[in-house]
Amino acid sequence: MAERPGIPTGFATLDRCLPGGGWPSQGLIELLTDHTGIGEVSLLMPALARLCGDEHHGGWLAWISPPHQPYAPALAARGIDVRRLLVVRAQPAEWAMEQALRSGACSAVLGWAPCRDRQSLRRLQLAAEQSRCLAVLFRRLRNGHEPSPAVLRVALEGTPGGLEARILKSRGGHATSVRLGWTSATSFSPAN
Amino acid sequence: MPGLSPSPAPASEPPMPRPAGSHATRAELWLAIHLPCYILESLHRAAESTADGGAPPVAVVDLERGARVIRACDATAAAAGIVAGMSLNSALALLPGLQVLARDARRERALLETVATSALDFTPRVSLDLPDGVLLEVRGSLRLFGGVRRLRARLQERLQSLGVEPCIALTPTPLASLWLARAGEQLALRRPDVLPGRLARLPLGCTRWSVRSLQSFATMGVRTVGDCLRLPRDGLARRFEPRMLLDLDRALGRAADPRAAFVPPARFAARRDLEPEIADAGRLGRALAPLLDELCGFLARRGRGIEALEIGLLHRDAPTTRLRLRFAEPVMQAGRIANLLQERLARIELPCPVRQLRLRSGPLVEVRESAADLFVQDRRDSAGVPQLVERLQARLGMDAVHGVSLVPEHRPESAWQKKNENGDAALFHDRKRAASPWLPFPDCPPRPLWLLAEPQLLEGGEAPCYQGPLEMEEDPERIESGWWDGRDVRRDYYVACTRGGMRLWIFRERRAGGRWFLHGVFG
C-alpha cells in the first residue's frame, strides 16, 4: 500500500525523522504531554496554517474538548483562517472526535481525550485512517507505556528555551528524539 | 324582462327588475371540489393505524346535546342500516363490531387544506369553502392542461392519491359549481346562459340555507332551485334571509362572488395517536416515521426546506415532552431528519408512556442548491460541516459547538467572539474565503494560543509564581483600553517561563496593589 505523503511539519529536522516527510495524513497521531503550554499546539501550527491555505483541501479545523479556549487573534497571527475553526466541548470527547473525523468536512481534527479504553482508541484510529485528515489526539505522558494503534506517537516535554519531541512509535519510521528551540514566544526553530 | 327566470311568475306584486349588468366575467371558470365523505376520510389514517387485520366497519361519532350521534359511516356500516344522525347506541345495536372514531374538526380542516394545497398545482387561484369544498378558478390553466376533460382527469387522479373521493363540477360561477358538486352532478358547463336551466333541477338542500328556511320552502311546495327562482324577488327578500337572493344572483352570475384566496399553511403540523401507547423511546423513531414522510411530502411539494422542527410527545399523566431539532442548513430529506431525530431520541427519558405524537415545523425556507463537484475528487466536503454541527449539537446541546471570530479590540478578552452562541448554525455555511486572513492588528506582539476564561490571580506578590518561580522576559506590552465602557483595563503583559518549560502570558495590574494574573498559555 502506497503511503500518502505527509503534511510538512514546518520543522525540517522533524520532517526528516518522519517517514512521509511530515505529519502522517492518514491515521491517528498521538501527542503525549503532561503540561499545557510547552508548545504542544505551536508544534502543529505550521501544518495547520498550510492546511488552511490549501484551496483544494481547505476544510475545517475541529478542536474537540481543548483544555482552554483557543485564542482567535493568536491563531490568526499564525496564518490560521479562524472562520474555519470549530470548537466542540464534548464529554466524552472521543465520540465527537470520531464524528468530526468521519464527517469528511475537516482537514484537521485535534482532540483532547483520555481514551481510557482501547476500543475507543481503535475506533479513532480507524476513523482517522479513512479520513485523509490530520488527526491528533492529546494524551498524558504515562499513556506512552500502553500499546496504541496510532501510526505516530510523540512524547513532548518542555525544556528551558525549547521543546523535546521523542518519537515513541512511527509506522514506517523509527524511534528517535528531536529538540526544538524557541526563536520567539510563538515559534520554534530546530536546535541541532 | 322582469323576474328571476324566464318562466312567468304567479305573483300578485310585480317582480323586481333584474339587477343591472352581469357580474360573472366571461373569463372565469370555477371548478368545485366537493368531498362528500370528508368526515370519514379525515380520520382515514387513524382508522388504518388502529385496524389490526381485516377492516371492521367504521363510524364517526360526534357529541350532540350530550348524546353521541353517528356523523358518518363507511359502506359496510351503511349496508347494516346505520345512517348519519343515529345515536351511537342504536348503531351498536345494529352492528356490535362497529369501530367508533371520534370526530376531529382539526383533522377535517387539515384534510381540506391538503386538498387545497394540491389544487395549487393546477391554478394559483384556490379558495376554501368550509367545511368540505375547494374552489379552483381554472380558466387560465385550461390550455396548459389541454382542456377541461384532461384537467379534470388529472385532478381526480391526484385527489384519489390523497385518499379522498371527490365530486367535481365546473361552471362560470363558484356557487353554481358548488351546488352541482354537492348534488352529485359532475358537470362541466362553460356557458353562463345554460346555468338557470341546469340549476333549476337541483334540490334546495344543496344551497345549505338554514334548516328553518328550507322547511318553510317545503311547506310552500318549493323544493328545487328552479321553484325558488320562480318566486317573486321582493317577496323572497322580505320573507326570507337576504342571503338567499344574493346566493341566487351569485350562482347565476348576476352578482359578484369574491372568494378569499387560499394561502397554504406556512408551517407543517401533524399529529398521530399511538394505540397502544409507547413506553420505549427506542420505538418512537418508527412511530414518527409516517409523520416525517408526511412532512417531507409537504416540503417536496413546495420545494422548500425547514431549519427547525419541534416534536411533542404527549403523555397521559405528565407534561408534554418537547424535543426541538435545529438543522445547520435547510433540509428536506427524510433520512437526514430521521438521523438527527434518532440522535435526540437516544438521549431522552420518558416520564411515562407516550399517547400522541405531534410534529410542528419551523417556517419554510429556501433550500440552498449544492452543486456536486464532479471533477475535483480531493476537495473537502464542505457540505458535511453543517451536518456535523447539527449532529454534535443534537447530542451535546446547542452551546457545545461554536466557531470563533476576530474583533478589532485591544483588550485581549474582547478581541475575539464566539460564533453561533444562540445556535444559529447558518454561520457555518460561509464558503466565501478572503484572500488572506484578516488581522485587526498585524503588528501586535505575540498572543498566546490559549486564553483563560478568567484571569487567574498568581501567588507570590512581587515575584509571581506558577508551579514554582517564573522567569520573565523583558519588555512588557502595555495595554490600556476600555475606559469608555466601564470595563477598562490597565495592564502590563509579560511572557514568563515556568521551570517545566510552560510559556505563560501574565500581566500586572497598573493600579494600587499591582497584583499579578495569569491570562494565557502559549501552547
Coordinates of N, CA and C in Angstrom, one line a residue, chain B residues 49-193:
Chain B
S49 N -54.3 3.0 11.3 CA -53.3 2.6 12.2 C -53.9 1.8 13.4
T50 N -55.2 1.9 13.6 CA -55.7 1.1 14.7 C -56.3 -0.2 14.2
A51 N -56.5 -0.3 12.9 CA -57.1 -1.6 12.5 C -56.1 -2.7 12.4
D52 N -56.3 -3.8 13.1 CA -55.4 -4.9 13.0 C -56.1 -6.0 12.2
G53 N -55.4 -6.4 11.1 CA -56.0 -7.4 10.3 C -57.2 -6.8 9.5
G54 N -58.2 -7.6 9.2 CA -59.4 -7.2 8.4 C -60.0 -5.9 9.0
A55 N -60.5 -5.0 8.1 CA -61.0 -3.8 8.5 C -62.5 -3.9 8.9
P56 N -62.7 -3.6 10.2 CA -64.1 -3.6 10.7 C -64.9 -2.4 10.1
P57 N -66.2 -2.5 10.1 CA -67.0 -1.3 9.7 C -66.7 -0.1 10.6
V58 N -66.6 1.1 10.1 CA -66.2 2.3 10.8 C -67.3 3.3 10.8
A59 N -67.5 4.0 12.0 CA -68.4 5.1 12.0 C -67.8 6.2 12.8
V60 N -68.1 7.4 12.5 CA -67.6 8.6 13.2 C -68.7 9.2 14.1
V61 N -68.4 9.4 15.4 CA -69.4 10.0 16.2 C -69.0 11.4 16.7
D62 N -70.1 12.1 17.1 CA -69.9 13.5 17.5 C -70.8 13.6 18.7
L63 N -70.5 14.6 19.6 CA -71.4 14.9 20.7 C -72.5 15.8 20.2
E64 N -73.7 15.5 20.4 CA -74.8 16.4 20.1 C -75.8 16.4 21.3
R65 N -75.9 17.6 21.9 CA -76.7 17.7 23.1 C -76.4 16.6 24.1
G66 N -75.2 16.4 24.3 CA -74.8 15.4 25.4 C -74.9 13.9 24.9
A67 N -75.4 13.7 23.7 CA -75.5 12.3 23.3 C -74.5 12.1 22.1
R68 N -74.1 10.8 22.1 CA -73.2 10.5 21.0 C -73.9 10.1 19.7
V69 N -73.7 10.8 18.7 CA -74.5 10.6 17.5 C -73.6 10.3 16.3
I70 N -74.0 9.3 15.5 CA -73.3 9.0 14.3 C -73.3 10.2 13.3
R71 N -72.1 10.5 12.8 CA -72.0 11.6 11.9 C -71.7 11.1 10.5
A72 N -70.9 10.0 10.4 CA -70.6 9.4 9.1 C -70.2 8.0 9.3
C73 N -70.4 7.2 8.3 CA -70.0 5.8 8.4 C -69.6 5.3 7.0
D74 N -68.9 4.1 7.0 CA -68.5 3.6 5.8 C -69.5 2.7 5.1
A75 N -69.3 2.2 4.0 CA -70.3 1.5 3.2 C -70.8 0.2 4.0
T76 N -69.9 -0.5 4.6 CA -70.3 -1.7 5.3 C -71.3 -1.4 6.4
A77 N -71.0 -0.3 7.2 CA -71.9 0.1 8.2 C -73.2 0.6 7.7
A78 N -73.1 1.3 6.6 CA -74.3 1.9 5.9 C -75.2 0.7 5.5
A79 N -74.6 -0.4 5.0 CA -75.4 -1.5 4.5 C -76.1 -2.2 5.6
A80 N -75.5 -2.1 6.9 CA -76.2 -2.7 8.0 C -77.3 -1.8 8.6
G81 N -77.5 -0.6 7.9 CA -78.6 0.2 8.3 C -78.2 1.4 9.1
I82 N -77.0 1.6 9.3 CA -76.5 2.8 10.1 C -76.6 4.0 9.2
V83 N -77.2 5.1 9.7 CA -77.2 6.4 9.0 C -76.7 7.5 9.9
A84 N -76.3 8.6 9.2 CA -75.9 9.8 10.0 C -77.1 10.3 10.8
G85 N -76.8 10.7 12.0 CA -77.9 11.2 12.9 C -78.4 10.2 13.9
M86 N -78.1 8.9 13.6 CA -78.5 7.8 14.5 C -77.7 7.9 15.8
S87 N -78.3 7.5 17.0 CA -77.5 7.5 18.2 C -76.5 6.4 18.2
L88 N -75.4 6.5 18.9 CA -74.4 5.5 18.9 C -74.9 4.2 19.4
N89 N -75.8 4.3 20.4 CA -76.4 3.0 21.0 C -77.2 2.2 20.0
S90 N -78.0 3.0 19.2 CA -78.7 2.3 18.2 C -77.8 1.6 17.1
A91 N -76.8 2.4 16.8 CA -75.8 1.9 15.8 C -75.1 0.6 16.3
L92 N -74.7 0.6 17.6 CA -74.0 -0.5 18.2 C -75.0 -1.7 18.3
A93 N -76.3 -1.4 18.5 CA -77.3 -2.5 18.5 C -77.4 -3.2 17.1
L94 N -77.3 -2.4 16.1 CA -77.3 -2.9 14.7 C -76.1 -3.7 14.4
L95 N -74.9 -3.1 14.8 CA -73.7 -3.7 14.4 C -72.7 -3.7 15.6
P96 N -72.7 -4.7 16.4 CA -71.9 -4.7 17.6 C -70.4 -4.5 17.3
G97 N -69.9 -5.0 16.2 CA -68.5 -4.9 15.9 C -68.0 -3.6 15.3
L98 N -68.9 -2.6 15.4 CA -68.6 -1.3 14.8 C -67.4 -0.6 15.4
Q99 N -66.5 -0.2 14.6 CA -65.4 0.6 15.1 C -65.8 2.1 15.2
V100 N -65.7 2.7 16.3 CA -66.2 4.0 16.5 C -65.0 5.0 16.6
L101 N -65.0 6.0 15.8 CA -64.0 7.1 15.9 C -64.6 8.4 16.3
A102 N -63.9 9.2 17.0 CA -64.4 10.5 17.4 C -64.1 11.5 16.3
R103 N -65.0 12.4 16.1 CA -64.8 13.4 15.0 C -63.8 14.3 15.5
D104 N -63.0 14.8 14.5 CA -61.9 15.7 14.8 C -61.9 16.8 13.8
A105 N -62.4 18.0 14.3 CA -62.5 19.1 13.4 C -61.2 19.6 12.8
R106 N -60.1 19.5 13.7 CA -58.8 19.9 13.2 C -58.4 19.0 12.0
R107 N -58.6 17.7 12.2 CA -58.2 16.8 11.1 C -59.0 17.1 9.8
E108 N -60.3 17.5 10.0 CA -61.1 17.8 8.8 C -60.6 19.0 8.1
R109 N -60.2 20.0 8.9 CA -59.6 21.2 8.3 C -58.3 20.9 7.6
A110 N -57.5 20.0 8.2 CA -56.2 19.7 7.6 C -56.4 19.0 6.3
L111 N -57.4 18.1 6.3 CA -57.7 17.4 5.0 C -58.1 18.4 3.9
L112 N -58.9 19.3 4.2 CA -59.3 20.3 3.2 C -58.1 21.1 2.8
E113 N -57.3 21.4 3.7 CA -56.1 22.2 3.3 C -55.1 21.4 2.5
T114 N -55.1 20.1 2.7 CA -54.2 19.2 1.9 C -54.8 19.2 0.5
V115 N -56.1 19.1 0.4 CA -56.7 19.1 -1.0 C -56.4 20.4 -1.7
A116 N -56.6 21.5 -0.9 CA -56.4 22.9 -1.5 C -54.9 23.1 -1.9
T117 N -54.0 22.5 -1.1 CA -52.6 22.7 -1.4 C -52.3 21.9 -2.7
S118 N -52.9 20.7 -2.9 CA -52.7 20.0 -4.1 C -53.3 20.8 -5.3
A119 N -54.4 21.4 -5.0 CA -55.1 22.2 -6.1 C -54.2 23.3 -6.6
L120 N -53.4 23.8 -5.7 CA -52.5 24.9 -6.1 C -51.5 24.5 -7.2
D121 N -51.4 23.2 -7.4 CA -50.6 22.7 -8.6 C -51.3 22.9 -9.9
F122 N -52.6 23.2 -9.8 CA -53.4 23.3 -11.0 C -53.7 24.7 -11.4
T123 N -53.8 25.6 -10.4 CA -54.1 27.0 -10.6 C -53.6 27.8 -9.4
P124 N -53.2 29.0 -9.6 CA -52.9 29.8 -8.4 C -54.1 30.3 -7.6
R125 N -55.3 30.3 -8.3 CA -56.5 30.8 -7.6 C -57.3 29.7 -7.0
V126 N -57.1 29.5 -5.7 CA -57.8 28.4 -5.0 C -58.4 29.1 -3.8
S127 N -59.7 28.7 -3.5 CA -60.2 29.1 -2.2 C -60.9 28.0 -1.5
L128 N -61.0 28.1 -0.2 CA -61.7 27.0 0.6 C -63.1 27.4 0.7
D129 N -64.0 26.4 0.8 CA -65.4 26.6 1.1 C -65.6 25.6 2.2
L130 N -65.5 26.1 3.4 CA -65.6 25.2 4.6 C -67.0 24.6 4.7
P131 N -67.2 23.4 5.2 CA -66.1 22.5 5.7 C -65.6 21.5 4.6
D132 N -66.2 21.5 3.5 CA -66.0 20.3 2.6 C -65.8 20.7 1.1
G133 N -65.5 21.9 0.8 CA -65.4 22.3 -0.6 C -64.1 23.1 -0.8
V134 N -63.6 22.9 -2.1 CA -62.5 23.7 -2.5 C -62.8 24.2 -3.9
L135 N -62.5 25.5 -4.1 CA -62.8 26.1 -5.4 C -61.5 26.4 -6.2
L136 N -61.5 26.2 -7.5 CA -60.4 26.5 -8.3 C -60.8 27.3 -9.5
E137 N -60.2 28.4 -9.7 CA -60.5 29.2 -10.9 C -59.5 28.7 -12.0
V138 N -60.1 28.0 -13.0 CA -59.2 27.3 -13.9 C -59.1 27.8 -15.3
R139 N -59.8 28.9 -15.6 CA -59.8 29.4 -17.0 C -58.4 29.5 -17.6
G140 N -57.5 30.1 -16.8 CA -56.1 30.3 -17.2 C -55.3 29.0 -17.4
S141 N -55.8 27.9 -16.7 CA -55.0 26.7 -16.7 C -55.4 25.7 -17.8
L142 N -56.5 26.0 -18.5 CA -57.1 25.0 -19.4 C -56.1 24.7 -20.5
R143 N -55.5 25.7 -21.1 CA -54.6 25.4 -22.2 C -53.4 24.6 -21.7
L144 N -52.9 24.9 -20.6 CA -51.7 24.2 -20.1 C -52.0 22.7 -19.9
F145 N -53.2 22.4 -19.4 CA -53.6 21.0 -19.1 C -54.3 20.4 -20.3
G146 N -54.5 21.1 -21.4 CA -55.1 20.5 -22.5 C -56.6 20.3 -22.4
G147 N -57.3 21.3 -21.8 CA -58.7 21.3 -21.8 C -59.3 20.8 -20.5
V148 N -60.7 21.0 -20.4 CA -61.4 20.7 -19.2 C -61.3 19.3 -18.8
R149 N -61.5 18.4 -19.9 CA -61.6 17.0 -19.6 C -60.3 16.5 -19.0
R150 N -59.1 16.9 -19.6 CA -57.9 16.4 -19.1 C -57.5 16.9 -17.7
L151 N -57.8 18.2 -17.6 CA -57.5 18.8 -16.3 C -58.3 18.1 -15.2
R152 N -59.5 17.8 -15.5 CA -60.4 17.2 -14.5 C -59.8 15.8 -14.2
A153 N -59.4 15.1 -15.2 CA -58.9 13.7 -15.0 C -57.7 13.8 -14.1
R154 N -56.8 14.7 -14.4 CA -55.5 14.8 -13.7 C -55.8 15.1 -12.2
L155 N -56.8 16.1 -12.0 CA -57.1 16.5 -10.7 C -57.7 15.3 -9.9
Q156 N -58.6 14.6 -10.6 CA -59.3 13.4 -10.0 C -58.2 12.4 -9.5
E157 N -57.3 12.2 -10.4 CA -56.2 11.2 -10.0 C -55.5 11.6 -8.8
R158 N -55.1 12.9 -8.8 CA -54.3 13.5 -7.7 C -55.1 13.4 -6.4
L159 N -56.4 13.7 -6.4 CA -57.2 13.7 -5.2 C -57.3 12.2 -4.7
Q160 N -57.5 11.3 -5.7 CA -57.6 9.9 -5.2 C -56.4 9.4 -4.5
S161 N -55.2 10.0 -5.0 CA -53.9 9.6 -4.4 C -53.9 10.1 -3.0
L162 N -54.6 11.2 -2.7 CA -54.7 11.7 -1.3 C -55.7 10.9 -0.5
G163 N -56.4 10.0 -1.1 CA -57.3 9.2 -0.3 C -58.7 9.8 -0.2
V164 N -59.1 10.7 -1.1 CA -60.4 11.2 -1.0 C -61.2 10.9 -2.3
E165 N -62.5 10.8 -2.2 CA -63.4 10.6 -3.3 C -64.1 11.9 -3.6
P166 N -63.7 12.7 -4.5 CA -64.4 14.0 -4.7 C -65.5 13.9 -5.7
C167 N -66.4 15.0 -5.6 CA -67.4 15.2 -6.7 C -66.9 16.5 -7.3
I168 N -66.8 16.6 -8.6 CA -66.2 17.7 -9.3 C -67.2 18.3 -10.3
A169 N -67.4 19.6 -10.2 CA -68.3 20.3 -11.2 C -67.6 21.6 -11.6
L170 N -68.0 22.0 -12.8 CA -67.3 23.2 -13.3 C -68.3 24.1 -14.1
T171 N -68.4 25.3 -13.6 CA -69.3 26.3 -14.3 C -68.7 27.7 -14.2
P172 N -69.3 28.7 -14.8 CA -68.7 30.0 -14.8 C -68.8 30.7 -13.4
T173 N -69.6 30.2 -12.4 CA -69.6 30.8 -11.1 C -69.3 29.8 -10.0
P174 N -68.7 30.3 -9.0 CA -68.3 29.4 -7.9 C -69.4 28.7 -7.3
L175 N -70.5 29.5 -7.0 CA -71.6 28.9 -6.3 C -72.3 27.8 -7.1
A176 N -72.5 28.1 -8.4 CA -73.2 27.1 -9.2 C -72.4 25.8 -9.2
S177 N -71.1 25.9 -9.3 CA -70.2 24.7 -9.3 C -70.4 24.0 -8.0
L178 N -70.4 24.7 -6.9 CA -70.5 24.1 -5.6 C -71.9 23.3 -5.5
W179 N -72.9 24.0 -5.9 CA -74.3 23.4 -5.8 C -74.3 22.1 -6.6
L180 N -73.8 22.2 -7.8 CA -73.8 21.0 -8.7 C -73.0 19.9 -8.0
A181 N -71.8 20.2 -7.6 CA -71.0 19.2 -7.0 C -71.6 18.6 -5.7
R182 N -72.2 19.4 -4.9 CA -72.9 18.9 -3.7 C -74.0 18.0 -4.1
A183 N -74.7 18.3 -5.2 CA -75.9 17.5 -5.6 C -75.4 16.3 -6.3
G184 N -74.1 16.1 -6.5 CA -73.5 14.9 -7.1 C -73.6 15.0 -8.7
E185 N -73.9 16.2 -9.2 CA -73.9 16.3 -10.7 C -72.6 16.8 -11.2
Q186 N -71.8 15.8 -11.7 CA -70.4 16.2 -12.0 C -70.4 16.7 -13.5
L187 N -70.9 17.9 -13.6 CA -71.0 18.5 -15.0 C -69.9 19.5 -15.2
A188 N -69.7 19.8 -16.5 CA -68.8 20.9 -16.9 C -69.6 21.8 -17.8
L189 N -70.0 23.0 -17.3 CA -70.8 23.9 -18.2 C -70.0 25.1 -18.4
R190 N -69.7 25.5 -19.6 CA -68.8 26.6 -19.8 C -69.6 27.9 -20.1
R191 N -70.9 27.8 -20.5 CA -71.6 29.0 -20.9 C -72.5 29.4 -19.7
P192 N -72.5 30.7 -19.4 CA -73.4 31.1 -18.3 C -74.9 31.0 -18.6
D193 N -75.2 31.1 -19.9 CA -76.7 31.1 -20.2 C -77.4 29.8 -20.0

